GROMACS .gro file of N, CA and C in nm:
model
  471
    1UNK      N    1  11.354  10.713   8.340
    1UNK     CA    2  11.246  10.667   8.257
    1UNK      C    3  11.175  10.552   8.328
    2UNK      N    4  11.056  10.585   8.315
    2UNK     CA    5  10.987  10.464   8.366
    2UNK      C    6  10.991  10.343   8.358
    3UNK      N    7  10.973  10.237   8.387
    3UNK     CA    8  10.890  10.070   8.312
    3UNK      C    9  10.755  10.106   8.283
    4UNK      N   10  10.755  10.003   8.138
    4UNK     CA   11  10.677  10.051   8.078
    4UNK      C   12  10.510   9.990   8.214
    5UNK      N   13  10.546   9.863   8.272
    5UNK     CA   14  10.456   9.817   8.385
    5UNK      C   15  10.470   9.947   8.477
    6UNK      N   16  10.537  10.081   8.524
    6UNK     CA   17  10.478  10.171   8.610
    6UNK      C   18  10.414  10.253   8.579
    7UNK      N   19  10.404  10.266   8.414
    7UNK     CA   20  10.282  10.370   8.340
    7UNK      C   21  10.153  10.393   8.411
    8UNK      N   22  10.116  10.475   8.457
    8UNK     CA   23   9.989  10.467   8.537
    8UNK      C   24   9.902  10.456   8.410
    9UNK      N   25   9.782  10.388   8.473
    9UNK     CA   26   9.711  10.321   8.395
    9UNK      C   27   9.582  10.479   8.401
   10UNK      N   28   9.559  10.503   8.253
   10UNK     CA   29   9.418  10.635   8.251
   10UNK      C   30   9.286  10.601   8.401
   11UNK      N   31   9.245  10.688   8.408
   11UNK     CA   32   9.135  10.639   8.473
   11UNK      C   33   9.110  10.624   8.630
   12UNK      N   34   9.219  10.595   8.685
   12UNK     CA   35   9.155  10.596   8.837
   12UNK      C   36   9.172  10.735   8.925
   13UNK      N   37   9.084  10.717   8.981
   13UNK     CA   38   9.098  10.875   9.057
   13UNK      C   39   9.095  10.823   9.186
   14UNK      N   40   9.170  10.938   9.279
   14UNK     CA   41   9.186  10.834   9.421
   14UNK      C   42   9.040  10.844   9.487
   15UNK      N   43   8.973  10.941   9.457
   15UNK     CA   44   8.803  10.940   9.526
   15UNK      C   45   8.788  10.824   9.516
   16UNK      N   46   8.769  10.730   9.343
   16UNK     CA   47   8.704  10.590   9.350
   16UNK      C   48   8.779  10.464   9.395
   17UNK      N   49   8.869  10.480   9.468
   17UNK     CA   50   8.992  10.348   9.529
   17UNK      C   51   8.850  10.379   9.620
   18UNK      N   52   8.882  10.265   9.686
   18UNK     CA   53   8.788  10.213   9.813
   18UNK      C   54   8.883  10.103   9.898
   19UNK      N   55   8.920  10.109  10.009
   19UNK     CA   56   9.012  10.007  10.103
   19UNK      C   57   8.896   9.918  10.175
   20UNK      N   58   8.960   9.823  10.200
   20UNK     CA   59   8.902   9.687  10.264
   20UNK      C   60   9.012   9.621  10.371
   21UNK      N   61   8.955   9.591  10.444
   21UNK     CA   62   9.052   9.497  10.535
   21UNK      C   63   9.104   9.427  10.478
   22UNK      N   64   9.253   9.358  10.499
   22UNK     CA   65   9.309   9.215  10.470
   22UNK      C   66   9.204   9.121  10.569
   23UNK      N   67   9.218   8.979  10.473
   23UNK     CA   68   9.154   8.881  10.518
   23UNK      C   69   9.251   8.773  10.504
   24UNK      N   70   9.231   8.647  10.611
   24UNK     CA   71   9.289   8.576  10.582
   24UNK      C   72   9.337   8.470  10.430
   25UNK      N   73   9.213   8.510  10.374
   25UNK     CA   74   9.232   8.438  10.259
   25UNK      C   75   9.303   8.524  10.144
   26UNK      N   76   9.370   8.625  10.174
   26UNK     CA   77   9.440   8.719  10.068
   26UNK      C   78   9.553   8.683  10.069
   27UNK      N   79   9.560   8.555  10.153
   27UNK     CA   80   9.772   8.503  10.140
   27UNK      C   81   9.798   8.533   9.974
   28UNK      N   82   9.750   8.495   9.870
   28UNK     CA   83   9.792   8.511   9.711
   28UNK      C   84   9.820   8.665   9.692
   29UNK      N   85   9.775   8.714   9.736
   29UNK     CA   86   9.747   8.882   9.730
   29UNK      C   87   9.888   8.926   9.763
   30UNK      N   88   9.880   8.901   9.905
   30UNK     CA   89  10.040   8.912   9.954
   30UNK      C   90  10.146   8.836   9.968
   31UNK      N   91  10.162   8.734   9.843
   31UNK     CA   92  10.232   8.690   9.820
   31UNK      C   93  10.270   8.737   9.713
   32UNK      N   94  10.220   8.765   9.617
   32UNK     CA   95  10.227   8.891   9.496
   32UNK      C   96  10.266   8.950   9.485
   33UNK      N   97  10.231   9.050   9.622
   33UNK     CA   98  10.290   9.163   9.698
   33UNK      C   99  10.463   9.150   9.747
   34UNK      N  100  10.473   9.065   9.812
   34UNK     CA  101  10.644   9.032   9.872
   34UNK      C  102  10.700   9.043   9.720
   35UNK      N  103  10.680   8.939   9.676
   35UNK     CA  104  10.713   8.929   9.507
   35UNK      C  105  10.759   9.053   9.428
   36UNK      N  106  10.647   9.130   9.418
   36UNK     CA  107  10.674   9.243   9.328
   36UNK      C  108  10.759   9.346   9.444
   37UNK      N  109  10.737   9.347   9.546
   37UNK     CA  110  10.828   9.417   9.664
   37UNK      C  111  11.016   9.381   9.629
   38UNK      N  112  11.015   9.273   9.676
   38UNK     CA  113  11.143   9.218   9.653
   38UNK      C  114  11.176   9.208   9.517
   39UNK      N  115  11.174   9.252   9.411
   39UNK     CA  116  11.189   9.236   9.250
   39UNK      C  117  11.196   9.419   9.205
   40UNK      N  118  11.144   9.498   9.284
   40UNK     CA  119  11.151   9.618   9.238
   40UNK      C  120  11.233   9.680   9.179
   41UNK      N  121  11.390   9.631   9.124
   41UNK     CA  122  11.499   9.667   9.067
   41UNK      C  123  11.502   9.570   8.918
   42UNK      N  124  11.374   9.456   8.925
   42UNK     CA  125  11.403   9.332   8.825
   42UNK      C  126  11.394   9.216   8.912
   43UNK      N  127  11.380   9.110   8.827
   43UNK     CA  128  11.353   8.995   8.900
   43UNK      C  129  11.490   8.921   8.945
   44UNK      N  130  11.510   8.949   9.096
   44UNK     CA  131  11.644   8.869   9.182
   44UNK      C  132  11.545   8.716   9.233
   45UNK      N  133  11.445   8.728   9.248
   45UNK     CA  134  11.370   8.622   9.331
   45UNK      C  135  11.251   8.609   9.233
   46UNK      N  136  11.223   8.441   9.242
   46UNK     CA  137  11.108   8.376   9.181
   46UNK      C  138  10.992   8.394   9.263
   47UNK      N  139  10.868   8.327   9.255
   47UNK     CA  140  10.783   8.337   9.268
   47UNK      C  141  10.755   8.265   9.402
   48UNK      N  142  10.832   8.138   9.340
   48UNK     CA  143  10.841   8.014   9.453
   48UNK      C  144  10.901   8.018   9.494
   49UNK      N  145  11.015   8.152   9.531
   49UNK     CA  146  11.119   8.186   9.628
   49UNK      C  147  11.024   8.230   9.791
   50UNK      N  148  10.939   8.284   9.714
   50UNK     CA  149  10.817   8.381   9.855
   50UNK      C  150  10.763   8.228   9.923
   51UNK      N  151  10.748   8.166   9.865
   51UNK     CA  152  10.661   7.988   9.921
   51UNK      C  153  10.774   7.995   9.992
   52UNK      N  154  10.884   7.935   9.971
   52UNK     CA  155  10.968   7.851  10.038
   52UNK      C  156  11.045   7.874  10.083
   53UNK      N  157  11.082   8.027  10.076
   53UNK     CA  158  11.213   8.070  10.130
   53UNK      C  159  11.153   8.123  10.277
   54UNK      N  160  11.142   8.105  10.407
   54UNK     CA  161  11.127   8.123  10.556
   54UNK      C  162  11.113   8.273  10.531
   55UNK      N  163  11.243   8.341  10.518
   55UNK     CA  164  11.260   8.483  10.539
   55UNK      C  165  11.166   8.548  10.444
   56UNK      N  166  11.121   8.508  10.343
   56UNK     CA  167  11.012   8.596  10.274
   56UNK      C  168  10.835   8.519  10.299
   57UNK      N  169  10.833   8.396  10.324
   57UNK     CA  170  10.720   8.331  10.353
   57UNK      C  171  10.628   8.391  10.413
   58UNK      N  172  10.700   8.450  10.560
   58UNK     CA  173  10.620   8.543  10.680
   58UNK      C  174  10.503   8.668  10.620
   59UNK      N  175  10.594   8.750  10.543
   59UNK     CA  176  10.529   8.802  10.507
   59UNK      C  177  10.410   8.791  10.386
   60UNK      N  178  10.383   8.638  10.371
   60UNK     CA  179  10.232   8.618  10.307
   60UNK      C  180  10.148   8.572  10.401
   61UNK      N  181  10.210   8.560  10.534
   61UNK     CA  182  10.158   8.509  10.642
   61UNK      C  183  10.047   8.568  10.768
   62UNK      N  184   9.965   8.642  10.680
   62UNK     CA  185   9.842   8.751  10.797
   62UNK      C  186   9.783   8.635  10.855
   63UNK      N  187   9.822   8.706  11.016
   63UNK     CA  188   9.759   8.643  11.139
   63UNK      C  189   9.663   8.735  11.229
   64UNK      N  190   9.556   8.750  11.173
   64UNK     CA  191   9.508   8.852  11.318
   64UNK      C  192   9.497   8.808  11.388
   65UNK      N  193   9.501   8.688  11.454
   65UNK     CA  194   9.493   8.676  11.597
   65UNK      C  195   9.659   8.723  11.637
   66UNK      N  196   9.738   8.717  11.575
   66UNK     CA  197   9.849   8.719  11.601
   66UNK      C  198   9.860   8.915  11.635
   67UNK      N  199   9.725   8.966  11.555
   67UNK     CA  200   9.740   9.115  11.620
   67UNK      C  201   9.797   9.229  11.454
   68UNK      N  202   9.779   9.133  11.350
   68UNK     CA  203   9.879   9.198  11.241
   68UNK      C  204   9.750   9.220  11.202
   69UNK      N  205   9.744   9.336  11.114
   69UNK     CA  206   9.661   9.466  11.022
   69UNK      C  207   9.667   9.502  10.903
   70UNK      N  208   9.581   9.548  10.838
   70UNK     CA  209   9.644   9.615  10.722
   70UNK      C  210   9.519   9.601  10.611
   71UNK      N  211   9.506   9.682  10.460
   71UNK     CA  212   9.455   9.745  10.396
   71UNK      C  213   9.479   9.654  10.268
   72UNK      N  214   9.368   9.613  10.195
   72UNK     CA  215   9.412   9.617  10.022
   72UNK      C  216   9.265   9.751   9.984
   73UNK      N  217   9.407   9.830   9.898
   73UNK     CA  218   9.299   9.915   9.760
   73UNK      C  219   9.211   9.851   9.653
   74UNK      N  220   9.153   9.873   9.636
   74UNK     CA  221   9.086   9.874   9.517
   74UNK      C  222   9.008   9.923   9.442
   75UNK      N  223   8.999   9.944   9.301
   75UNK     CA  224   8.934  10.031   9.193
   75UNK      C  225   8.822   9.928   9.150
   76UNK      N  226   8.691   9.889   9.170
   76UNK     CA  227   8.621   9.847   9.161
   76UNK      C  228   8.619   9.681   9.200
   77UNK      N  229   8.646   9.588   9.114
   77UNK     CA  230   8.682   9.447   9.219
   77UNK      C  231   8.825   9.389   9.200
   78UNK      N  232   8.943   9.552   9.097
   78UNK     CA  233   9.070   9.504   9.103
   78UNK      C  234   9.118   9.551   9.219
   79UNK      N  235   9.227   9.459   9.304
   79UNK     CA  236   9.295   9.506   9.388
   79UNK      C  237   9.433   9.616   9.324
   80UNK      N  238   9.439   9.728   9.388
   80UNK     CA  239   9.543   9.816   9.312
   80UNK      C  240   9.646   9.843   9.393
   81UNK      N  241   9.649   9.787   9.505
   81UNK     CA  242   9.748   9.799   9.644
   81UNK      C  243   9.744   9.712   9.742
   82UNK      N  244   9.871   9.690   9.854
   82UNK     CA  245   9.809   9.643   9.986
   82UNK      C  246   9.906   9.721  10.075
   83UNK      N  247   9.866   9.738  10.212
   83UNK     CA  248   9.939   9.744  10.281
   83UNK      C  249   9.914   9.673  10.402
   84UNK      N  250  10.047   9.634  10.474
   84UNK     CA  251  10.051   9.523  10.576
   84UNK      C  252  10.107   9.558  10.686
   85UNK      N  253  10.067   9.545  10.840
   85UNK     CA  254  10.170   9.566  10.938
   85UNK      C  255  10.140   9.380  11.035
   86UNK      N  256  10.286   9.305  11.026
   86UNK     CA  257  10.303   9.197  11.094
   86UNK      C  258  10.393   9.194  11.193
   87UNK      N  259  10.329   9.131  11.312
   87UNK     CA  260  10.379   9.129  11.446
   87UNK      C  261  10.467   9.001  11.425
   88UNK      N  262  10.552   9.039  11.358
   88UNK     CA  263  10.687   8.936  11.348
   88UNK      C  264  10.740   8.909  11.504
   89UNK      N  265  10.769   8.766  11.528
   89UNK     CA  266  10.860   8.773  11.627
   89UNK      C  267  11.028   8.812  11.652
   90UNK      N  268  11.060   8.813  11.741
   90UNK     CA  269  11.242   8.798  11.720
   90UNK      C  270  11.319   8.671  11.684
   91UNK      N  271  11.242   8.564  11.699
   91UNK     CA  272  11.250   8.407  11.663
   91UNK      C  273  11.207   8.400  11.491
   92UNK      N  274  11.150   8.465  11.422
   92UNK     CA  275  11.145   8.501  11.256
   92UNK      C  276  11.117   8.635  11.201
   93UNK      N  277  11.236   8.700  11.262
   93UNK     CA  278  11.168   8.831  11.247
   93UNK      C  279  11.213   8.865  11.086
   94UNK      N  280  11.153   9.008  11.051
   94UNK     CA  281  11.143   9.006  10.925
   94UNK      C  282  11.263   9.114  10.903
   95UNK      N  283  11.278   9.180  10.754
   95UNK     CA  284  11.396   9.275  10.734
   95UNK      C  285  11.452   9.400  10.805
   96UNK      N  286  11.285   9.450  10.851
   96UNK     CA  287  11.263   9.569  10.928
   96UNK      C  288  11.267   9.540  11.088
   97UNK      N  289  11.309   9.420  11.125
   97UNK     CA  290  11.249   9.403  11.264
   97UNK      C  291  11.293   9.468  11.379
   98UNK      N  292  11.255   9.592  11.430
   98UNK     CA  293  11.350   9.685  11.554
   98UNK      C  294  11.308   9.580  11.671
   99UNK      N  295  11.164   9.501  11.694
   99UNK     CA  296  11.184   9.447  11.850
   99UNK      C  297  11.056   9.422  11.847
  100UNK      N  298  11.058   9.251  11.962
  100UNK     CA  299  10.910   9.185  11.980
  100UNK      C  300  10.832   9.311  11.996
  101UNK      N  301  10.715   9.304  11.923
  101UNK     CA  302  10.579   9.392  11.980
  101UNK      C  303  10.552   9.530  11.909
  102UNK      N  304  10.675   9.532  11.809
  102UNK     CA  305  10.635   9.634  11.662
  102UNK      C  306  10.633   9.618  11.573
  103UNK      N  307  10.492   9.617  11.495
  103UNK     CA  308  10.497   9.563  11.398
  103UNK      C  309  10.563   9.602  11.263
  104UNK      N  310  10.554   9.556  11.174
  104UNK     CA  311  10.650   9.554  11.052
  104UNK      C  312  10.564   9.610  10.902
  105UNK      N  313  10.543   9.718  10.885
  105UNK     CA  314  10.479   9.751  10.783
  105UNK      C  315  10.569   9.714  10.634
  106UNK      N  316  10.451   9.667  10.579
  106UNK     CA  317  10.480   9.627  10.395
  106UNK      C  318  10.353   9.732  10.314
  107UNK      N  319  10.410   9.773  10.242
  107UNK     CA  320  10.337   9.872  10.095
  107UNK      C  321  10.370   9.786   9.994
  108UNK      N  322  10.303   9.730   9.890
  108UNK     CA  323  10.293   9.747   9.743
  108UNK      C  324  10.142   9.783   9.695
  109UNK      N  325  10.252   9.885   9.546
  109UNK     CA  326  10.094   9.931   9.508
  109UNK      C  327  10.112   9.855   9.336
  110UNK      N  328  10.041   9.784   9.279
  110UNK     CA  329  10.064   9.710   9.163
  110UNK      C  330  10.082   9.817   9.044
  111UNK      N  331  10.173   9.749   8.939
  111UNK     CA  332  10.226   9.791   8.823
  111UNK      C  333  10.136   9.834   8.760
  112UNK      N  334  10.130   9.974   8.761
  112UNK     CA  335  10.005  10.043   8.637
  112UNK      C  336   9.931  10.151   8.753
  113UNK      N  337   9.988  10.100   8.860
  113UNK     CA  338   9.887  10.215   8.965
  113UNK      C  339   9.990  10.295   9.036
  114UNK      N  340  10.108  10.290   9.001
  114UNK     CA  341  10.199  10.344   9.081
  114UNK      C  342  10.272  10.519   9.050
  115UNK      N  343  10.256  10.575   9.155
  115UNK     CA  344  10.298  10.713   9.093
  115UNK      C  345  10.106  10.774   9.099
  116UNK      N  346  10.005  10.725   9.184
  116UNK     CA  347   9.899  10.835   9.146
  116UNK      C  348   9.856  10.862   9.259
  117UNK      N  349   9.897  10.821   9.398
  117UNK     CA  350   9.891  10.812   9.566
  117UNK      C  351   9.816  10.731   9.611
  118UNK      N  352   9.820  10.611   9.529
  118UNK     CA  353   9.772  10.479   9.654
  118UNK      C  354   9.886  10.436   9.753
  119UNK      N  355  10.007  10.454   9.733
  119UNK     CA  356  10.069  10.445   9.830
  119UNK      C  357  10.053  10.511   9.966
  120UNK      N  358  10.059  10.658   9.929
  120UNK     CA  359  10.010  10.696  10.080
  120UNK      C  360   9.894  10.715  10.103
  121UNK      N  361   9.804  10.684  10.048
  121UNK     CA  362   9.672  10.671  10.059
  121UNK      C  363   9.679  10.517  10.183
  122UNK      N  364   9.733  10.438  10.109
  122UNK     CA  365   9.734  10.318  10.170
  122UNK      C  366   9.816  10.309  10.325
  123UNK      N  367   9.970  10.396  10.329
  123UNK     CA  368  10.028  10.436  10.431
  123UNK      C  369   9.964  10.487  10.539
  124UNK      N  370   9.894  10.600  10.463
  124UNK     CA  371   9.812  10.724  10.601
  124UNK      C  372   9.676  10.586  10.699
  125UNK      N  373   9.627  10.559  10.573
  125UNK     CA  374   9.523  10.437  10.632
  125UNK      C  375   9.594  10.344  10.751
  126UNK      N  376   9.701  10.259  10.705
  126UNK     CA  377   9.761  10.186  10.813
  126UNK      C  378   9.789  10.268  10.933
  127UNK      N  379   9.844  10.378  10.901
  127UNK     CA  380   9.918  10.447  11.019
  127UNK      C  381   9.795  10.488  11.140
  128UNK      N  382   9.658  10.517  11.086
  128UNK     CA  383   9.568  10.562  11.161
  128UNK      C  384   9.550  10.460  11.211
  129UNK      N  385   9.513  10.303  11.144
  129UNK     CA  386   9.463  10.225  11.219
  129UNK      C  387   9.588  10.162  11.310
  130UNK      N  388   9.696  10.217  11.309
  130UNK     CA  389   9.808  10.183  11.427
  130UNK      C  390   9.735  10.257  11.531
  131UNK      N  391   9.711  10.352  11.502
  131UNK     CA  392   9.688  10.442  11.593
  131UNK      C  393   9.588  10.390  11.690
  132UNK      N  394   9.460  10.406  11.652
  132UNK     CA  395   9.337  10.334  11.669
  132UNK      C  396   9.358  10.173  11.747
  133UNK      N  397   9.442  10.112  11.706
  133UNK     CA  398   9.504   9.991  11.781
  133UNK      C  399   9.577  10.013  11.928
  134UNK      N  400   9.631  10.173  11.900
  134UNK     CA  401   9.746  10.193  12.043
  134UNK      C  402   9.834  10.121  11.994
  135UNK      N  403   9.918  10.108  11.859
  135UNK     CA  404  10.045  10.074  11.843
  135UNK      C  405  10.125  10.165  11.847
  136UNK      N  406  10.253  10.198  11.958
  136UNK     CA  407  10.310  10.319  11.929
  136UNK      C  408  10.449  10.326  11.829
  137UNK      N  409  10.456  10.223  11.798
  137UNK     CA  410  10.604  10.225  11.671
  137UNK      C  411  10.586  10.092  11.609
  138UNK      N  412  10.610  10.163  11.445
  138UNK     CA  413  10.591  10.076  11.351
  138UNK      C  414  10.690  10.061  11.282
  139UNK      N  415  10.752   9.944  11.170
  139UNK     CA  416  10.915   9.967  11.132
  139UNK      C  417  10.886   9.959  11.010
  140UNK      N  418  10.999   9.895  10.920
  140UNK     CA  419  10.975   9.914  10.765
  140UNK      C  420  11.111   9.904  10.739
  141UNK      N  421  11.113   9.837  10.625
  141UNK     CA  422  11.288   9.850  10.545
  141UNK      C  423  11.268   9.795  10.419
  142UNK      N  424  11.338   9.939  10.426
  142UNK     CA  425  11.334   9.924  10.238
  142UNK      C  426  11.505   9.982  10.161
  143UNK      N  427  11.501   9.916  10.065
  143UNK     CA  428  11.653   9.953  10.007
  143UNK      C  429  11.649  10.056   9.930
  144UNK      N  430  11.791  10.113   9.958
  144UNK     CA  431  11.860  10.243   9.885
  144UNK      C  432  11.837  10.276   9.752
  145UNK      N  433  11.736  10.331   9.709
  145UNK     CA  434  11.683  10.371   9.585
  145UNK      C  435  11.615  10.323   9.517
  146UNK      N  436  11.533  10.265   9.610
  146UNK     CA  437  11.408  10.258   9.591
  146UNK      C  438  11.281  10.354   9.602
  147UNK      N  439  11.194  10.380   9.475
  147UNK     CA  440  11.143  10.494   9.498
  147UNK      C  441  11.040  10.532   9.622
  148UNK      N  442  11.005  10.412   9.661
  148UNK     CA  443  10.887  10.463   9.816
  148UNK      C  444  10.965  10.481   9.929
  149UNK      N  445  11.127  10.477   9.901
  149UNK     CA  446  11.195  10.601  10.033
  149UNK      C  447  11.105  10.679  10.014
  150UNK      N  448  11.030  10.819   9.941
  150UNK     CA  449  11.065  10.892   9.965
  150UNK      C  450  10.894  10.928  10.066
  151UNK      N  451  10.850  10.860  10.030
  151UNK     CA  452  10.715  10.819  10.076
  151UNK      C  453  10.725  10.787  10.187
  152UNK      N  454  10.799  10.740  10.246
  152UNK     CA  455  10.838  10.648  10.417
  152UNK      C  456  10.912  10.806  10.460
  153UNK      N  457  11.013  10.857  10.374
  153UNK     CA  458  11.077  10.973  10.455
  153UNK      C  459  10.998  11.083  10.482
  154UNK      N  460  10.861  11.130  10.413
  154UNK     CA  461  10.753  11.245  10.393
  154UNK      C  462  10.691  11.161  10.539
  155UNK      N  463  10.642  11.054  10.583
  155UNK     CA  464  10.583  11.027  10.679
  155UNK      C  465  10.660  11.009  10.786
  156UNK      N  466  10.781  11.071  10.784
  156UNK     CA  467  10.879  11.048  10.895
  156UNK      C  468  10.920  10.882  10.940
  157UNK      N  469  10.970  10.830  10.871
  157UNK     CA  470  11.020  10.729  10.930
  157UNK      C  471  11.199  10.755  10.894
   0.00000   0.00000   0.00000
């Protein structure tokens, strides 16, 4: 059974999502994002765990100069997703980290939009623009029953 927050919400059709680059000023966005990422079983971590805790910080941390990428959805001027790939180092690397110089993809798609394919809507998007970059391996880690395994396993990871 669902939460009653994964009810897809009436109304969006994936024609009208529209993606946008991350910008630097979307740190709140993806800090949101880590948040509701890391909580996906219930809340283990606060809010002000993502501020201050190092190991989750990074990932509110988009650097393009640093070379990191990535997508927020949206259904008119709500954001309904993001996805992220960060060139973590081996000096802070993140959960997924296989090795300097691959980056680290993050998905969340927000409560009410989940279950209608902004996820891989948002996935296929990153993955092209890996492509388009000449990134040849991207990582990701996610825990055991959690439902966007199955989404990471359909795209072969």
């Amino acid at each position: 059974m669902a939460a009653a927050d994964d009810v897809p919400l009436p109304g969006l059709n994936l024609e009208d999502l529209e993606l946008r680059r991350i910008e630097p000023g979307d740190d709140f966005l993806l800090r949101t994002a880590t948040w509701l990422n890391a909580n996906w079983v219930g809340e283990r971590l606060s809010f002000r765990d993502v501020q201050d805790e190092p190991r989750l910080r990074h990932y509110a941390e988009f650097r393009p100069r640093r070379g990191d990428f990535g997508w927020v959805a949206h259904s008119g001027d709500a954001p309904v997703g993001v996805a992220w790939c960060l060139f973590l180092p081996g000096s802070d690397p993140g959960y997924g980290f296989v090795a300097d110089g691959v980056p680290e993809l993050s998905i969340c798609v927000l409560p009410g939009y989940r279950g209608l394919g902004v996820g891989a809507h948002l996935l296929e998007a990153t993955l092209e623009e890996a492509e388009r970059l000449c990134v040849t391996r991207v990582s990701l880690s996610v825990e055991h029953g959690n439902p966007a395994l199955a989404l990471y396993r359909r795209a072969g990871f």
